[in-house]
CSV table of C-alpha atoms and ligand atoms in Angstrom, one decimal:
chain,number,residue,atom,x,y,z
B,1,UNK,CA,-71.0,61.6,-54.2
B,2,UNK,CA,-69.9,62.7,-57.6
B,3,UNK,CA,-67.6,60.3,-59.5
B,4,UNK,CA,-64.0,61.3,-60.3
B,5,UNK,CA,-63.2,61.7,-64.0
B,6,UNK,CA,-60.2,59.9,-65.4
B,7,UNK,CA,-58.4,60.7,-68.7
B,8,UNK,CA,-56.8,58.1,-70.9
B,9,UNK,CA,-54.5,59.5,-73.5
B,10,UNK,CA,-53.9,57.4,-76.6
B,11,UNK,CA,-52.7,57.7,-80.2
B,12,UNK,CA,-55.3,56.7,-82.8
B,13,UNK,CA,-54.1,55.9,-86.3
B,14,UNK,CA,-56.5,58.3,-88.1
B,15,UNK,CA,-58.5,61.4,-87.1
B,16,UNK,CA,-60.4,62.6,-90.2
B,17,UNK,CA,-63.7,61.1,-91.3
B,18,UNK,CA,-64.3,62.0,-94.9
B,19,UNK,CA,-67.8,61.8,-96.3
B,20,UNK,CA,-68.6,61.2,-99.9
B,21,UNK,CA,-70.5,64.5,-100.1
B,22,UNK,CA,-71.6,67.3,-97.7
B,23,UNK,CA,-74.7,66.3,-95.7
B,24,UNK,CA,-77.9,68.3,-96.1
B,25,UNK,CA,-78.2,69.4,-92.5
B,26,UNK,CA,-74.9,70.8,-91.4
B,27,UNK,CA,-73.2,71.0,-94.8
B,28,UNK,CA,-70.1,69.4,-93.4
B,29,UNK,CA,-67.9,67.2,-95.5
B,30,UNK,CA,-65.4,66.1,-92.9
B,31,UNK,CA,-65.4,65.5,-89.2
B,32,UNK,CA,-62.6,65.2,-86.7
B,33,UNK,CA,-62.9,65.0,-82.9
B,34,UNK,CA,-60.3,65.1,-80.1
B,35,UNK,CA,-62.0,63.1,-77.4
B,36,UNK,CA,-64.1,60.0,-76.9
B,37,UNK,CA,-66.7,60.1,-74.1
B,38,UNK,CA,-68.2,63.3,-72.9
B,39,UNK,CA,-68.1,64.8,-69.4
B,40,UNK,CA,-71.4,66.6,-70.1
B,41,UNK,CA,-72.9,63.2,-69.8
B,42,UNK,CA,-76.4,64.0,-71.2
B,43,UNK,CA,-78.5,61.0,-70.4
B,44,UNK,CA,-80.1,60.9,-73.9
B,45,UNK,CA,-76.8,61.3,-75.8
B,46,UNK,CA,-76.7,59.3,-79.1
B,47,UNK,CA,-72.9,58.9,-78.6
B,48,UNK,CA,-73.8,56.2,-76.0
B,49,UNK,CA,-74.7,54.0,-78.9
B,50,UNK,CA,-72.5,51.0,-79.4
B,51,UNK,CA,-70.9,52.2,-82.6
B,52,UNK,CA,-69.7,55.5,-81.0
B,53,UNK,CA,-69.0,54.3,-77.5
B,54,UNK,CA,-66.2,51.8,-76.8
B,55,UNK,CA,-67.2,51.4,-73.1
B,56,UNK,CA,-68.2,48.1,-71.6
B,57,UNK,CA,-69.9,49.9,-68.7
B,58,UNK,CA,-72.2,52.6,-70.2
B,59,UNK,CA,-71.6,54.7,-67.0
B,60,UNK,CA,-68.0,55.2,-68.1
B,61,UNK,CA,-69.0,57.4,-71.0
B,62,UNK,CA,-69.1,60.6,-68.9
B,63,UNK,CA,-66.2,59.7,-66.6
B,64,UNK,CA,-63.5,57.9,-68.6
B,65,UNK,CA,-62.4,60.3,-71.3
B,66,UNK,CA,-60.1,59.1,-74.1
B,67,UNK,CA,-57.8,61.8,-75.3
B,68,UNK,CA,-56.5,61.6,-78.8
B,69,UNK,CA,-53.2,63.2,-78.0
B,70,UNK,CA,-51.8,63.1,-81.6
B,71,UNK,CA,-55.1,64.5,-83.1
B,72,UNK,CA,-53.5,67.8,-84.2
B,73,UNK,CA,-50.6,66.1,-86.1
B,74,UNK,CA,-53.0,63.6,-87.7
B,75,UNK,CA,-55.3,66.4,-88.7
B,76,UNK,CA,-52.5,68.4,-90.3
B,77,UNK,CA,-51.4,65.5,-92.3
B,78,UNK,CA,-54.9,64.5,-93.4
B,79,UNK,CA,-56.0,68.0,-94.4
B,80,UNK,CA,-52.8,68.8,-96.2
B,81,UNK,CA,-53.9,66.3,-98.9
B,82,UNK,CA,-57.6,67.0,-98.9
B,83,UNK,CA,-59.8,69.4,-100.9
B,84,UNK,CA,-60.9,72.4,-98.8
B,85,UNK,CA,-64.4,72.0,-97.4
B,86,UNK,CA,-66.4,72.4,-94.1
B,87,UNK,CA,-65.0,70.4,-91.1
B,88,UNK,CA,-67.2,69.4,-88.2
B,89,UNK,CA,-64.9,69.7,-85.2
B,90,UNK,CA,-64.4,71.1,-81.7
B,91,UNK,CA,-65.3,69.6,-78.4
B,92,UNK,CA,-65.4,71.9,-75.4
B,93,UNK,CA,-66.1,69.5,-72.5
B,94,UNK,CA,-64.1,70.3,-69.4
B,95,UNK,CA,-61.2,68.1,-70.6
B,96,UNK,CA,-60.5,70.8,-73.2
B,97,UNK,CA,-59.4,73.2,-70.5
B,98,UNK,CA,-56.6,70.9,-69.6
B,99,UNK,CA,-55.6,69.4,-73.0
B,100,UNK,CA,-56.5,72.2,-75.5
B,101,UNK,CA,-56.7,69.8,-78.4
B,102,UNK,CA,-59.7,71.4,-79.9
B,103,UNK,CA,-57.9,74.7,-80.0
B,104,UNK,CA,-54.8,73.1,-81.7
B,105,UNK,CA,-57.1,71.4,-84.2
B,106,UNK,CA,-58.8,74.8,-85.0
B,107,UNK,CA,-55.3,76.3,-85.5
B,108,UNK,CA,-54.6,73.7,-88.2
B,109,UNK,CA,-57.9,74.4,-89.9
B,110,UNK,CA,-57.0,78.1,-89.9
B,111,UNK,CA,-53.5,77.5,-91.2
B,112,UNK,CA,-54.8,75.3,-94.1
B,113,UNK,CA,-57.8,77.4,-94.9
B,114,UNK,CA,-60.6,75.0,-93.9
B,115,UNK,CA,-63.8,76.4,-92.5
B,116,UNK,CA,-65.4,74.8,-89.5
B,117,UNK,CA,-68.7,73.9,-88.0
B,118,UNK,CA,-68.6,73.7,-84.2
B,119,UNK,CA,-71.5,72.3,-82.3
B,120,UNK,CA,-71.3,72.9,-78.6
B,121,UNK,CA,-73.1,72.5,-75.2
B,122,UNK,CA,-70.4,74.6,-73.4
B,123,UNK,CA,-69.6,78.3,-73.4
B,124,UNK,CA,-66.0,77.3,-73.1
B,125,UNK,CA,-65.9,77.6,-76.9
B,126,UNK,CA,-65.8,81.4,-76.3
B,127,UNK,CA,-62.2,80.9,-75.3
B,128,UNK,CA,-61.4,80.3,-79.0
B,129,UNK,CA,-63.5,83.2,-80.3
B,130,UNK,CA,-60.3,84.9,-81.7
B,131,UNK,CA,-59.4,81.8,-83.6
B,132,UNK,CA,-62.9,81.2,-84.9
B,133,UNK,CA,-63.1,84.8,-86.1
B,134,UNK,CA,-59.8,84.4,-88.0
B,135,UNK,CA,-61.1,81.2,-89.6
B,136,UNK,CA,-64.4,82.9,-90.4
B,137,UNK,CA,-62.7,85.9,-92.0
B,138,UNK,CA,-61.3,83.6,-94.7
B,139,UNK,CA,-64.1,81.1,-95.1
B,140,UNK,CA,-67.6,81.3,-93.5
B,141,UNK,CA,-67.9,79.1,-90.5
B,142,UNK,CA,-70.7,78.2,-88.0
B,143,UNK,CA,-70.8,77.9,-84.2
B,144,UNK,CA,-74.0,76.3,-83.1
B,145,UNK,CA,-75.3,75.5,-79.6
B,146,UNK,CA,-77.1,72.3,-78.6
B,147,UNK,CA,-80.1,73.6,-76.6
B,148,UNK,CA,-83.4,71.8,-76.0
B,149,UNK,CA,-85.0,73.9,-73.3
B,150,UNK,CA,-85.0,77.4,-71.8
B,151,UNK,CA,-85.8,78.8,-68.4
B,152,UNK,CA,-89.2,79.8,-69.9
B,153,UNK,CA,-90.0,76.2,-70.9
B,154,UNK,CA,-92.6,74.1,-69.0
B,155,UNK,CA,-90.3,71.2,-68.3
B,156,UNK,CA,-87.1,73.1,-67.8
B,157,UNK,CA,-86.2,71.6,-64.4
B,158,UNK,CA,-86.7,68.0,-65.7
B,159,UNK,CA,-84.7,68.6,-68.8
B,160,UNK,CA,-81.9,70.2,-66.7
B,161,UNK,CA,-81.9,67.0,-64.7
B,162,UNK,CA,-81.1,65.0,-67.8
B,163,UNK,CA,-78.2,67.2,-68.7
B,164,UNK,CA,-77.1,68.2,-65.2
B,165,UNK,CA,-73.4,67.9,-66.0
B,166,UNK,CA,-73.6,70.4,-68.9
B,167,UNK,CA,-73.5,74.2,-68.5
B,168,UNK,CA,-76.9,75.8,-68.1
B,169,UNK,CA,-78.7,76.7,-71.3
B,170,UNK,CA,-78.7,80.4,-70.3
B,171,UNK,CA,-74.9,80.3,-70.5
B,172,UNK,CA,-75.1,78.7,-74.0
B,173,UNK,CA,-77.5,81.4,-75.2
B,174,UNK,CA,-75.2,84.1,-73.7
B,175,UNK,CA,-72.3,82.6,-75.7
B,176,UNK,CA,-74.4,82.5,-78.8
B,177,UNK,CA,-75.0,86.2,-78.5
B,178,UNK,CA,-71.2,86.9,-78.4
B,179,UNK,CA,-70.6,84.8,-81.5
B,180,UNK,CA,-73.5,86.6,-83.3
B,181,UNK,CA,-71.9,90.0,-82.3
B,182,UNK,CA,-68.6,88.8,-83.6
B,183,UNK,CA,-70.2,88.2,-87.0
B,184,UNK,CA,-70.1,84.4,-86.9
B,185,UNK,CA,-73.1,82.5,-88.1
B,186,UNK,CA,-74.7,80.9,-85.0
B,187,UNK,CA,-77.9,79.3,-84.0
B,188,UNK,CA,-79.5,76.4,-82.1
B,189,UNK,CA,-79.4,72.6,-82.8
B,190,UNK,CA,-82.6,71.7,-81.1
B,191,UNK,CA,-81.7,68.1,-80.8
B,192,UNK,CA,-83.0,65.8,-79.6
B,193,UNK,CA,-86.6,67.0,-79.1
B,194,UNK,CA,-87.5,64.6,-76.2
B,195,UNK,CA,-91.1,63.4,-76.4
B,196,UNK,CA,-93.2,64.5,-73.5
B,197,UNK,CA,-90.5,66.9,-72.3
B,198,UNK,CA,-89.5,69.2,-75.2
B,199,UNK,CA,-92.3,68.8,-77.8
B,200,UNK,CA,-94.9,71.1,-76.1
B,201,UNK,CA,-95.7,74.2,-78.1
B,202,UNK,CA,-94.5,76.4,-75.3
B,203,UNK,CA,-91.1,74.9,-75.4
B,204,UNK,CA,-90.8,75.0,-79.2
B,205,UNK,CA,-91.6,78.7,-79.1
B,206,UNK,CA,-89.3,79.4,-76.1
B,207,UNK,CA,-86.3,77.8,-77.8
B,208,UNK,CA,-86.9,79.7,-81.0
B,209,UNK,CA,-87.6,83.0,-79.3
B,210,UNK,CA,-84.5,82.7,-77.1
B,211,UNK,CA,-82.4,81.9,-80.2
B,212,UNK,CA,-83.7,84.9,-82.2
B,213,UNK,CA,-83.2,87.1,-79.1
B,214,UNK,CA,-79.6,86.0,-78.8
B,215,UNK,CA,-78.6,86.7,-82.4
B,216,UNK,CA,-79.1,83.1,-83.6
B,217,UNK,CA,-80.1,82.8,-87.2
B,218,UNK,CA,-81.4,79.2,-87.3
B,219,UNK,CA,-83.0,76.4,-85.3
B,220,UNK,CA,-82.2,73.0,-86.6
B,221,UNK,CA,-84.4,70.4,-85.0
B,222,UNK,CA,-84.7,66.6,-84.9
B,223,UNK,CA,-86.3,64.0,-82.8
B,224,UNK,CA,-84.7,61.5,-80.4
B,225,UNK,CA,-83.3,58.3,-81.7
B,226,UNK,CA,-82.6,55.3,-79.4
B,227,UNK,CA,-80.5,52.3,-80.3
B,228,UNK,CA,-79.0,49.3,-78.6
B,229,UNK,CA,-77.2,50.1,-75.3
B,230,UNK,CA,-78.1,53.8,-75.5
B,231,UNK,CA,-81.8,52.8,-75.5
B,232,UNK,CA,-81.4,50.5,-72.5
B,233,UNK,CA,-79.4,53.1,-70.7
B,234,UNK,CA,-82.0,55.9,-71.3
B,235,UNK,CA,-85.0,53.8,-70.5
B,236,UNK,CA,-83.3,52.9,-67.2
B,237,UNK,CA,-82.8,56.6,-66.4
B,238,UNK,CA,-86.5,57.1,-67.1
B,239,UNK,CA,-87.4,54.2,-65.0
B,240,UNK,CA,-85.4,55.6,-62.1
B,241,UNK,CA,-86.0,59.4,-62.4
B,242,UNK,CA,-89.2,59.8,-64.6
B,243,UNK,CA,-91.3,56.7,-64.1
B,244,UNK,CA,-94.4,58.6,-65.3
B,245,UNK,CA,-92.8,58.9,-68.8
B,246,UNK,CA,-91.5,55.3,-69.1
B,247,UNK,CA,-94.6,53.7,-70.7
B,248,UNK,CA,-94.9,56.6,-73.2
B,249,UNK,CA,-91.3,56.0,-74.3
B,250,UNK,CA,-91.7,52.2,-74.4
B,251,UNK,CA,-94.7,52.7,-76.7
B,252,UNK,CA,-92.8,55.1,-79.0
B,253,UNK,CA,-89.6,53.1,-79.0
B,254,UNK,CA,-90.6,49.4,-79.1
B,255,UNK,CA,-87.8,46.8,-79.5
B,256,UNK,CA,-85.8,47.1,-82.8
B,257,UNK,CA,-87.1,50.7,-83.4
B,258,UNK,CA,-84.7,53.6,-83.8
B,259,UNK,CA,-86.8,56.6,-84.5
B,260,UNK,CA,-90.1,57.1,-82.6
B,261,UNK,CA,-93.0,55.1,-84.0
B,262,UNK,CA,-96.4,56.6,-84.6
B,263,UNK,CA,-95.0,60.0,-83.6
B,264,UNK,CA,-96.0,62.8,-85.9
B,265,UNK,CA,-92.6,64.4,-86.3
B,266,UNK,CA,-93.8,66.3,-89.3
B,267,UNK,CA,-96.4,68.2,-87.2
B,268,UNK,CA,-93.5,69.4,-84.9
B,269,UNK,CA,-91.3,70.3,-87.9
B,270,UNK,CA,-94.1,72.3,-89.5
B,271,UNK,CA,-94.7,74.2,-86.2
B,272,UNK,CA,-91.0,74.9,-85.9
B,273,UNK,CA,-91.0,76.3,-89.4
B,274,UNK,CA,-94.0,78.5,-88.6
B,275,UNK,CA,-92.3,79.8,-85.4
B,276,UNK,CA,-89.0,80.4,-87.1
B,277,UNK,CA,-90.8,82.5,-89.7
B,278,UNK,CA,-92.6,84.4,-86.8
B,279,UNK,CA,-89.2,85.2,-85.2
B,280,UNK,CA,-87.4,86.0,-88.5
B,281,UNK,CA,-85.0,83.1,-88.5
B,282,UNK,CA,-84.7,79.8,-90.5
B,283,UNK,CA,-85.2,76.1,-89.7
B,284,UNK,CA,-82.3,75.3,-92.0
B,285,UNK,CA,-78.6,76.2,-91.7
B,286,UNK,CA,-77.6,78.4,-94.6
B,287,UNK,CA,-74.8,76.6,-96.6
B,288,UNK,CA,-71.4,78.3,-96.0
B,289,UNK,CA,-69.7,78.7,-99.4
B,290,UNK,CA,-65.9,79.2,-99.5
B,291,UNK,CA,-64.9,82.3,-101.4
B,292,UNK,CA,-63.4,81.4,-104.8
B,293,UNK,CA,-65.0,77.9,-104.8
B,294,UNK,CA,-65.3,77.0,-108.5
B,295,UNK,CA,-68.4,74.9,-107.7
B,296,UNK,CA,-70.1,77.6,-105.7
B,297,UNK,CA,-73.2,77.7,-108.0
B,298,UNK,CA,-73.5,73.9,-107.8
B,299,UNK,CA,-73.4,74.1,-104.1
B,300,UNK,CA,-76.1,76.8,-104.0
B,301,UNK,CA,-78.3,74.7,-106.2
B,302,UNK,CA,-77.8,71.6,-104.0
B,303,UNK,CA,-78.8,73.8,-101.0
B,304,UNK,CA,-82.0,74.8,-102.8
B,305,UNK,CA,-82.8,71.2,-103.7
B,306,UNK,CA,-82.1,70.1,-100.1
B,307,UNK,CA,-84.5,72.8,-98.8
B,308,UNK,CA,-87.1,71.6,-101.2
B,309,UNK,CA,-86.7,68.0,-100.2
B,310,UNK,CA,-86.9,68.9,-96.6
B,311,UNK,CA,-90.1,70.8,-97.3
B,312,UNK,CA,-91.5,67.8,-99.1
B,313,UNK,CA,-90.6,65.5,-96.2
B,314,UNK,CA,-92.3,67.7,-93.6
B,315,UNK,CA,-95.4,67.9,-95.8
B,316,UNK,CA,-95.3,64.1,-96.1
B,317,UNK,CA,-95.1,64.0,-99.9
B,318,UNK,CA,-94.6,60.6,-101.4
B,319,UNK,CA,-91.2,59.0,-100.8
B,320,UNK,CA,-90.4,58.5,-104.5
B,321,UNK,CA,-90.6,62.3,-105.1
B,322,UNK,CA,-88.4,63.1,-102.1
B,323,UNK,CA,-85.9,60.6,-103.3
B,324,UNK,CA,-85.9,62.1,-106.8
B,325,UNK,CA,-84.8,65.4,-105.3
B,326,UNK,CA,-82.3,63.8,-103.0
B,327,UNK,CA,-80.7,61.9,-105.9
B,328,UNK,CA,-80.6,65.0,-108.1
B,329,UNK,CA,-79.0,66.9,-105.2
B,330,UNK,CA,-76.3,64.2,-104.9
B,331,UNK,CA,-75.7,64.2,-108.6
B,332,UNK,CA,-75.1,67.9,-108.7
B,333,UNK,CA,-72.9,67.8,-105.6
B,334,UNK,CA,-70.8,65.1,-107.4
B,335,UNK,CA,-70.6,67.1,-110.7
B,336,UNK,CA,-67.1,68.1,-111.5
B,337,UNK,CA,-68.1,70.8,-114.0
B,338,UNK,CA,-69.7,74.2,-113.1
B,339,UNK,CA,-73.4,73.8,-113.7
B,340,UNK,CA,-73.6,77.4,-114.9
B,341,UNK,CA,-71.2,76.5,-117.7
B,342,UNK,CA,-73.2,73.4,-118.6
B,343,UNK,CA,-76.4,75.6,-118.8
B,344,UNK,CA,-74.6,78.3,-120.8
B,345,UNK,CA,-73.2,75.9,-123.4
B,346,UNK,CA,-76.0,73.3,-123.6
B,347,UNK,CA,-79.1,75.0,-122.2
B,348,UNK,CA,-81.9,73.1,-120.5
B,349,UNK,CA,-80.9,69.9,-122.3
B,350,UNK,CA,-77.6,70.0,-120.6
B,351,UNK,CA,-79.3,70.2,-117.2
B,352,UNK,CA,-81.7,67.4,-118.0
B,353,UNK,CA,-78.8,65.2,-119.1
B,354,UNK,CA,-77.1,65.3,-115.7
B,355,UNK,CA,-77.5,61.8,-114.3
B,356,UNK,CA,-80.5,61.5,-111.9
B,357,UNK,CA,-81.9,64.8,-113.0
B,358,UNK,CA,-84.1,64.2,-116.0
B,359,UNK,CA,-86.7,66.4,-117.7
B,360,UNK,CA,-88.9,67.7,-114.8
B,361,UNK,CA,-86.1,68.3,-112.3
B,362,UNK,CA,-84.0,69.8,-115.1
B,363,UNK,CA,-86.7,72.5,-115.5
B,364,UNK,CA,-86.9,73.1,-111.8
B,365,UNK,CA,-83.1,73.5,-111.7
B,366,UNK,CA,-83.3,76.0,-114.6
B,367,UNK,CA,-85.8,78.1,-112.5
B,368,UNK,CA,-83.5,78.0,-109.5
B,369,UNK,CA,-80.5,79.0,-111.7
B,370,UNK,CA,-82.6,82.0,-113.0
B,371,UNK,CA,-83.5,83.0,-109.4
B,372,UNK,CA,-79.9,82.8,-108.2
B,373,UNK,CA,-78.7,84.8,-111.2
B,374,UNK,CA,-81.3,87.5,-110.4
B,375,UNK,CA,-80.3,87.6,-106.8
B,376,UNK,CA,-76.6,88.0,-107.8
B,377,UNK,CA,-77.6,90.8,-110.2
B,378,UNK,CA,-79.6,92.7,-107.6
L,401,SF4,S1,-72.8,67.5,-74.8
L,401,SF4,FE1,-73.3,66.4,-76.7
L,401,SF4,S2,-71.8,64.8,-76.9
L,401,SF4,FE2,-71.7,65.5,-74.8
L,401,SF4,S3,-73.0,64.1,-73.7
L,401,SF4,FE3,-74.3,65.9,-74.2
L,401,SF4,S4,-75.2,65.3,-76.2
L,401,SF4,FE4,-73.5,63.9,-75.8
């Protein structure tokens, strides 16, 4: 018998999480969510980790939903005194039909000129297409769908069993197509790639092909992480429903591990890159830049450096080189001055003198600047 869902409205003191700088995956700087717990109840969900889930009984995560009833007021207050940047928001689990807090939060983002990144497992997000189009017409926004399997995938039935409370992936792809037609940047967050269920070549290709066929422009992928109570919960699910996979997961995720051990993620990432190229899409989310942003050029350069460092990661280049790019990207993200002005007034020396850049990366940044200038001129 299916369990009844209960809703627990409450008033948190704060809603907006501010990050020091935009992250290199989604390009979001802020995040704000209306609910805790998720009725989609995906068995592998990282939100079951202790730090995200305040439930004593892990089974409550999908059935006791905490409603942040003052979220829109808090968001308006917080964004009114914050620099405009991309906000990670929106949660279209069934509770949203009743409470409509995601919609009210989007209205605030629209009113105050903040672009948004919405990541969804439900086509209910289409209800707010009008609002998302309005937001997107002022500042480029993104609506991505969490999808890890398709009807063409070898383990589709088993994966569906692990996300049986969420709407079918065909409905998510159909919604993706509508967002693409409406001119909103959309694509797939292929997360998490479950070992032994989603990492077969046929599944990688199916997810990428379906994304391209439904107007998606990117597939952003990452592997499964397992921590504390979430790990115990998921291993129990495997023990009960997929005992044939249990020892594989126990080997990949020994005690105290978080990411899979001895799992060649880079091989999967390289294959995803190859398949994305085959289908004419990207394995990175293009960075949305707000029109009139005085640091637009800095942001474009950070985007290029982040692309480069991801490429270095998947080619397993030495950590110190990857870190050099990461730190340079952070330094440019933190720069208050326009990097174009620095280059025009001080030349290469000016770029090399930016903290954490130095001589070699300064030269690379000079090349990127020249490429970007050529693209703008064309
Ligand atoms: S839809 Fe997302 S947040 Fe909700 S349970 Fe599934 S993975 Fe977790």
